[in-house]
Amino acid sequence: MTEDSTETPAPSAPLLTGFSLEMTGKDIGALQEAQPSIPPATRINVTFLGNEDLPMRVAAAAAVRAGGLVPVPHISARRLQSREDLGKFLVSLEEVEATEELFVVGGDPVSPLGPYPDALSVIRSGMLPGHGVRAVSISGYPEGHPDIDADTLWTALEDKISALDENGLDASITTQFGFDVAPVLTWLEEVRSRGVTAPVRIGVPGPAGVKRLLGYARRFGVSSSAGIAHKYGFSLTNLLGTAGPDRFIQDLAQALSPAVHGDVRLHFYTFGGIKTTADWIRNYQG
């Protein structure tokens, strides 16, 4: 928690109802250690990183399911080398009952490794419904994307929502994390003004060291100016400190209006570890 926090439950605690967490293929042990602090049926996103392989990803999704939680495997479109590659991944996930909900993202490679340049192309492949997929989460960028202009991002979001509807799949949006509530609220208002009613999970960094948080912020193009950092609850001059999302969550909860912003929940990026994040959430909820 930040230095301004107290031990009493925060008024914003209800915003954490139905939160989701993130893990990598290497985090099975960490997930099992954290499980006593994670409510049953919590959604756990399983990443699709370049240094992981199919068995690791599938084993992680299987571990989530075995723990009474809901796996949400990532599909990184630009990392797929072929249609067969996508099919093999879906079949393997289906075998461990981990295809009901997926998170489909474009991914990091500058050039696609195969026929899928973006998340939309995976959705339009027509392969997802045939493997038990019922819902797909897509990316949202309240502070923009370092390599994609705003108009392109909005068009892509609307196209993906339409394609999911055409394929009979439920849609949701999971955003990149940030340190400033203001752009999140502005972005949410724009989402709803465009007629997109899908639930949104706002990305939040779990409690972690300031230096680590800033490193991820730079990697993903997230703003981390001194003013924003101060509002979030840490100082850029104290890189040895730690920070939790207390103030961000409190400010977001106070500003949200269901009539304006729709269905909004939280997704935690577990930079400081799954157990650390899960314990923080449990303590914060009181």
Short mmCIF file of C-alpha atoms in Angstrom, two decimals:
data_model
loop_
_atom_site.label_atom_id
_atom_site.label_comp_id
_atom_site.label_asym_id
_atom_site.label_seq_id
_atom_site.Cartn_x
_atom_site.Cartn_y
_atom_site.Cartn_z
CA MET A 1 0.00 0.00 0.00
CA THR A 2 1.04 3.61 -0.43
CA GLU A 3 2.05 5.69 2.55
CA ASP A 4 -1.38 7.39 2.62
CA SER A 5 -3.31 4.10 2.99
CA THR A 6 -5.12 2.91 6.09
CA GLU A 7 -6.04 -0.54 7.33
CA THR A 8 -9.77 0.02 7.02
CA PRO A 9 -11.64 -1.19 3.92
CA ALA A 10 -11.73 1.47 1.23
CA PRO A 11 -15.03 2.78 -0.19
CA SER A 12 -13.73 1.75 -3.60
CA ALA A 13 -13.46 -1.92 -2.60
CA PRO A 14 -16.65 -2.90 -4.53
CA LEU A 15 -14.86 -1.96 -7.77
CA LEU A 16 -12.64 -4.99 -7.19
CA THR A 17 -15.56 -7.42 -7.37
CA GLY A 18 -14.87 -9.85 -10.20
CA PHE A 19 -11.29 -8.65 -10.74
CA SER A 20 -8.94 -10.61 -12.99
CA LEU A 21 -5.22 -11.39 -12.76
CA GLU A 22 -2.40 -12.15 -15.17
CA MET A 23 0.23 -14.91 -15.19
CA THR A 24 2.89 -16.27 -17.53
CA GLY A 25 3.47 -19.84 -18.56
CA LYS A 26 6.23 -20.05 -15.94
CA ASP A 27 3.99 -19.02 -13.04
CA ILE A 28 2.22 -22.28 -12.18
CA GLY A 29 4.01 -22.59 -8.84
CA ALA A 30 3.37 -18.93 -8.05
CA LEU A 31 -0.32 -19.35 -8.87
CA GLN A 32 -0.63 -22.36 -6.56
CA GLU A 33 1.08 -20.44 -3.79
CA ALA A 34 -1.30 -17.51 -4.25
CA GLN A 35 -4.47 -19.57 -4.59
CA PRO A 36 -5.65 -19.23 -0.95
CA SER A 37 -5.94 -15.47 -1.56
CA ILE A 38 -7.76 -15.76 -4.91
CA PRO A 39 -11.58 -16.11 -4.93
CA PRO A 40 -12.93 -19.16 -6.78
CA ALA A 41 -13.85 -18.58 -10.45
CA THR A 42 -11.51 -15.58 -10.74
CA ARG A 43 -10.37 -15.02 -14.31
CA ILE A 44 -6.66 -15.59 -14.83
CA ASN A 45 -5.14 -14.37 -18.10
CA VAL A 46 -2.32 -16.60 -19.39
CA THR A 47 0.22 -14.75 -21.52
CA PHE A 48 1.56 -15.68 -24.97
CA LEU A 49 5.18 -14.57 -24.74
CA GLY A 50 8.00 -15.18 -27.17
CA ASN A 51 10.06 -17.10 -24.58
CA GLU A 52 7.22 -19.54 -23.87
CA ASP A 53 6.09 -22.52 -25.95
CA LEU A 54 2.77 -24.27 -26.51
CA PRO A 55 3.20 -26.89 -23.76
CA MET A 56 4.00 -24.16 -21.21
CA ARG A 57 0.97 -22.08 -22.18
CA VAL A 58 -1.38 -25.05 -22.15
CA ALA A 59 0.00 -26.37 -18.84
CA ALA A 60 -0.55 -22.96 -17.25
CA ALA A 61 -4.14 -22.80 -18.53
CA ALA A 62 -4.73 -26.33 -17.23
CA ALA A 63 -3.37 -25.36 -13.81
CA VAL A 64 -5.75 -22.41 -13.67
CA ARG A 65 -8.71 -24.68 -14.45
CA ALA A 66 -7.55 -27.32 -11.95
CA GLY A 67 -7.45 -24.65 -9.25
CA GLY A 68 -11.13 -23.77 -9.68
CA LEU A 69 -10.29 -20.58 -11.55
CA VAL A 70 -11.19 -19.46 -15.08
CA PRO A 71 -8.35 -19.54 -17.64
CA VAL A 72 -8.26 -16.75 -20.22
CA PRO A 73 -5.42 -17.73 -22.56
CA HIS A 74 -3.84 -15.04 -24.73
CA ILE A 75 -3.46 -15.47 -28.47
CA SER A 76 -0.74 -13.27 -29.95
CA ALA A 77 -1.73 -12.97 -33.61
CA ARG A 78 1.64 -11.89 -34.98
CA ARG A 79 3.43 -14.78 -33.25
CA LEU A 80 1.32 -17.44 -35.02
CA GLN A 81 3.24 -18.99 -37.88
CA SER A 82 0.31 -20.56 -39.74
CA ARG A 83 -3.39 -21.39 -39.64
CA GLU A 84 -2.32 -24.85 -38.49
CA ASP A 85 -0.40 -23.24 -35.63
CA LEU A 86 -3.57 -21.49 -34.46
CA GLY A 87 -5.58 -24.68 -34.84
CA LYS A 88 -3.09 -26.72 -32.83
CA PHE A 89 -3.15 -24.18 -30.01
CA LEU A 90 -6.95 -24.12 -29.92
CA VAL A 91 -7.19 -27.93 -29.92
CA SER A 92 -4.66 -28.17 -27.09
CA LEU A 93 -6.53 -25.57 -25.04
CA GLU A 94 -9.84 -27.29 -25.74
CA GLU A 95 -8.45 -30.54 -24.36
CA VAL A 96 -7.88 -28.88 -20.97
CA GLU A 97 -11.22 -26.99 -21.07
CA ALA A 98 -9.55 -23.62 -21.50
CA THR A 99 -11.16 -22.13 -24.61
CA GLU A 100 -14.39 -20.67 -23.24
CA GLU A 101 -12.84 -17.20 -23.07
CA LEU A 102 -9.72 -15.93 -24.86
CA PHE A 103 -7.79 -12.68 -25.01
CA VAL A 104 -6.75 -11.94 -28.60
CA VAL A 105 -4.06 -9.33 -29.19
CA GLY A 106 -1.87 -8.28 -32.11
CA GLY A 107 1.40 -8.95 -30.32
CA ASP A 108 4.93 -7.59 -30.30
CA PRO A 109 6.77 -8.74 -33.47
CA VAL A 110 7.29 -5.92 -35.96
CA SER A 111 6.54 -8.30 -38.82
CA PRO A 112 3.96 -11.10 -38.46
CA LEU A 113 5.48 -14.59 -38.33
CA GLY A 114 2.52 -15.93 -40.29
CA PRO A 115 -0.85 -15.01 -41.84
CA TYR A 116 -2.27 -13.03 -38.91
CA PRO A 117 -1.12 -9.38 -38.79
CA ASP A 118 -3.54 -8.39 -36.03
CA ALA A 119 -6.22 -9.59 -33.62
CA LEU A 120 -8.96 -8.86 -36.14
CA SER A 121 -7.53 -11.38 -38.59
CA VAL A 122 -7.64 -14.10 -35.92
CA ILE A 123 -11.24 -13.25 -35.06
CA ARG A 124 -12.20 -13.26 -38.74
CA SER A 125 -10.47 -16.61 -39.31
CA GLY A 126 -13.71 -18.28 -38.24
CA MET A 127 -11.79 -20.85 -36.20
CA LEU A 128 -12.67 -19.71 -32.69
CA PRO A 129 -16.34 -20.78 -32.37
CA GLY A 130 -15.55 -24.30 -33.55
CA HIS A 131 -13.29 -24.89 -30.54
CA GLY A 132 -15.67 -23.95 -27.77
CA VAL A 133 -14.82 -20.25 -27.64
CA ARG A 134 -17.75 -18.22 -26.35
CA ALA A 135 -16.15 -14.91 -25.45
CA VAL A 136 -13.15 -12.89 -26.55
CA SER A 137 -11.45 -9.97 -24.85
CA ILE A 138 -9.61 -7.40 -26.97
CA SER A 139 -7.15 -4.63 -26.14
CA GLY A 140 -7.93 -1.05 -25.19
CA TYR A 141 -5.46 1.83 -24.95
CA PRO A 142 -6.64 4.78 -22.82
CA GLU A 143 -3.29 6.54 -23.28
CA GLY A 144 -2.88 5.51 -26.90
CA HIS A 145 -0.31 3.21 -28.46
CA PRO A 146 3.30 4.28 -29.16
CA ASP A 147 3.21 2.85 -32.69
CA ILE A 148 -0.45 3.25 -33.73
CA ASP A 149 -2.35 6.50 -34.22
CA ALA A 150 -5.63 7.18 -32.43
CA ASP A 151 -7.90 6.95 -35.50
CA THR A 152 -6.49 3.54 -36.37
CA LEU A 153 -6.96 2.33 -32.80
CA TRP A 154 -10.62 3.39 -32.74
CA THR A 155 -11.33 1.83 -36.12
CA ALA A 156 -9.66 -1.40 -35.04
CA LEU A 157 -11.67 -1.51 -31.81
CA GLU A 158 -14.97 -1.03 -33.58
CA ASP A 159 -14.07 -3.54 -36.31
CA LYS A 160 -13.16 -6.19 -33.73
CA ILE A 161 -16.38 -5.64 -31.79
CA SER A 162 -18.37 -6.02 -35.03
CA ALA A 163 -16.44 -9.14 -36.06
CA LEU A 164 -17.03 -10.76 -32.69
CA ASP A 165 -20.74 -10.05 -32.97
CA GLU A 166 -20.81 -11.54 -36.47
CA ASN A 167 -19.17 -14.70 -35.12
CA GLY A 168 -21.63 -14.99 -32.24
CA LEU A 169 -18.95 -14.28 -29.62
CA ASP A 170 -19.34 -12.14 -26.52
CA ALA A 171 -16.91 -9.23 -26.38
CA SER A 172 -15.06 -7.49 -23.60
CA ILE A 173 -12.15 -5.04 -23.52
CA THR A 174 -9.04 -5.21 -21.34
CA THR A 175 -6.94 -2.07 -21.23
CA GLN A 176 -3.26 -1.38 -20.91
CA PHE A 177 -2.27 -0.25 -17.42
CA GLY A 178 -1.66 3.37 -16.53
CA PHE A 179 -1.00 5.70 -13.61
CA ASP A 180 -3.53 8.44 -14.37
CA VAL A 181 -7.31 8.16 -14.00
CA ALA A 182 -8.14 11.13 -16.25
CA PRO A 183 -7.34 9.51 -19.63
CA VAL A 184 -9.12 6.34 -18.54
CA LEU A 185 -12.35 8.24 -17.92
CA THR A 186 -12.04 10.20 -21.18
CA TRP A 187 -11.38 6.99 -23.11
CA LEU A 188 -14.33 5.18 -21.49
CA GLU A 189 -16.65 8.03 -22.40
CA GLU A 190 -15.45 7.85 -26.01
CA VAL A 191 -15.95 4.06 -26.07
CA ARG A 192 -19.55 4.42 -24.95
CA SER A 193 -20.23 7.37 -27.28
CA ARG A 194 -19.29 5.07 -30.17
CA GLY A 195 -22.01 2.65 -29.16
CA VAL A 196 -19.69 0.02 -27.69
CA THR A 197 -21.42 -1.51 -24.68
CA ALA A 198 -18.98 -4.36 -24.00
CA PRO A 199 -17.70 -4.73 -20.43
CA VAL A 200 -14.32 -3.10 -19.84
CA ARG A 201 -11.55 -4.26 -17.53
CA ILE A 202 -9.24 -1.38 -16.65
CA GLY A 203 -5.62 -2.48 -16.41
CA VAL A 204 -3.99 -1.78 -13.05
CA PRO A 205 -0.41 -2.58 -12.01
CA GLY A 206 -0.29 -4.72 -8.91
CA PRO A 207 1.92 -3.55 -6.03
CA ALA A 208 5.55 -3.58 -7.12
CA GLY A 209 8.83 -1.75 -6.90
CA VAL A 210 8.81 1.73 -8.43
CA LYS A 211 11.77 0.93 -10.67
CA ARG A 212 10.01 -2.15 -12.07
CA LEU A 213 6.77 -0.24 -12.65
CA LEU A 214 8.59 2.51 -14.53
CA GLY A 215 10.42 -0.08 -16.62
CA TYR A 216 7.14 -1.61 -17.77
CA ALA A 217 5.69 1.84 -18.32
CA ARG A 218 8.52 2.74 -20.70
CA ARG A 219 8.18 -0.59 -22.50
CA PHE A 220 4.49 -0.11 -23.16
CA GLY A 221 4.52 3.62 -23.84
CA VAL A 222 2.61 4.51 -20.67
CA SER A 223 2.99 8.07 -19.39
CA SER A 224 5.01 8.38 -16.18
CA SER A 225 5.70 12.09 -15.75
CA ALA A 226 6.53 13.42 -12.32
CA GLY A 227 3.07 14.93 -11.85
CA ILE A 228 1.25 11.74 -12.74
CA ALA A 229 3.60 9.63 -10.63
CA HIS A 230 2.91 11.87 -7.64
CA LYS A 231 -0.86 11.56 -8.14
CA TYR A 232 -0.48 7.78 -8.35
CA GLY A 233 1.41 7.70 -5.08
CA PHE A 234 5.14 7.37 -5.71
CA SER A 235 8.11 9.61 -6.34
CA LEU A 236 10.42 9.40 -9.33
CA THR A 237 13.25 10.37 -6.99
CA ASN A 238 12.73 7.25 -4.86
CA LEU A 239 13.24 4.37 -7.24
CA LEU A 240 13.92 1.98 -4.37
CA GLY A 241 10.39 2.38 -3.02
CA THR A 242 7.28 0.35 -3.76
CA ALA A 243 3.81 1.42 -4.84
CA GLY A 244 0.34 -0.06 -4.90
CA PRO A 245 -2.71 1.09 -6.87
CA ASP A 246 -4.66 2.33 -3.83
CA ARG A 247 -4.98 5.94 -4.91
CA PHE A 248 -5.67 5.09 -8.55
CA ILE A 249 -8.49 2.71 -7.60
CA GLN A 250 -9.98 5.16 -5.11
CA ASP A 251 -9.97 7.99 -7.64
CA LEU A 252 -11.41 5.76 -10.36
CA ALA A 253 -14.19 4.47 -8.11
CA GLN A 254 -15.19 7.99 -7.10
CA ALA A 255 -15.37 9.19 -10.70
CA LEU A 256 -17.09 6.23 -12.36
CA SER A 257 -20.76 6.47 -13.25
CA PRO A 258 -22.43 3.29 -14.56
CA ALA A 259 -24.81 5.40 -16.65
CA VAL A 260 -21.87 7.07 -18.39
CA HIS A 261 -19.06 4.53 -18.26
CA GLY A 262 -20.97 1.23 -18.35
CA ASP A 263 -19.76 -2.08 -16.89
CA VAL A 264 -16.22 -1.50 -15.56
CA ARG A 265 -14.02 -3.87 -13.57
CA LEU A 266 -10.29 -4.23 -12.90
CA HIS A 267 -7.54 -6.36 -14.42
CA PHE A 268 -4.28 -6.62 -12.46
CA TYR A 269 -0.90 -6.90 -14.15
CA THR A 270 1.07 -8.83 -11.55
CA PHE A 271 4.49 -7.23 -11.97
CA GLY A 272 5.27 -7.72 -8.29
CA GLY A 273 4.08 -11.35 -8.28
CA ILE A 274 0.72 -13.12 -8.23
CA LYS A 275 0.69 -13.76 -4.49
CA THR A 276 1.74 -10.21 -3.66
CA THR A 277 -1.07 -8.86 -5.83
CA ALA A 278 -3.70 -11.31 -4.59
CA ASP A 279 -2.79 -10.65 -0.94
CA TRP A 280 -2.94 -6.90 -1.56
CA ILE A 281 -6.42 -7.16 -3.08
CA ARG A 282 -7.72 -9.32 -0.21
CA ASN A 283 -6.34 -6.90 2.39
CA TYR A 284 -7.66 -3.89 0.49
CA GLN A 285 -11.15 -5.35 0.32
CA GLY A 286 -11.03 -5.84 4.08
#
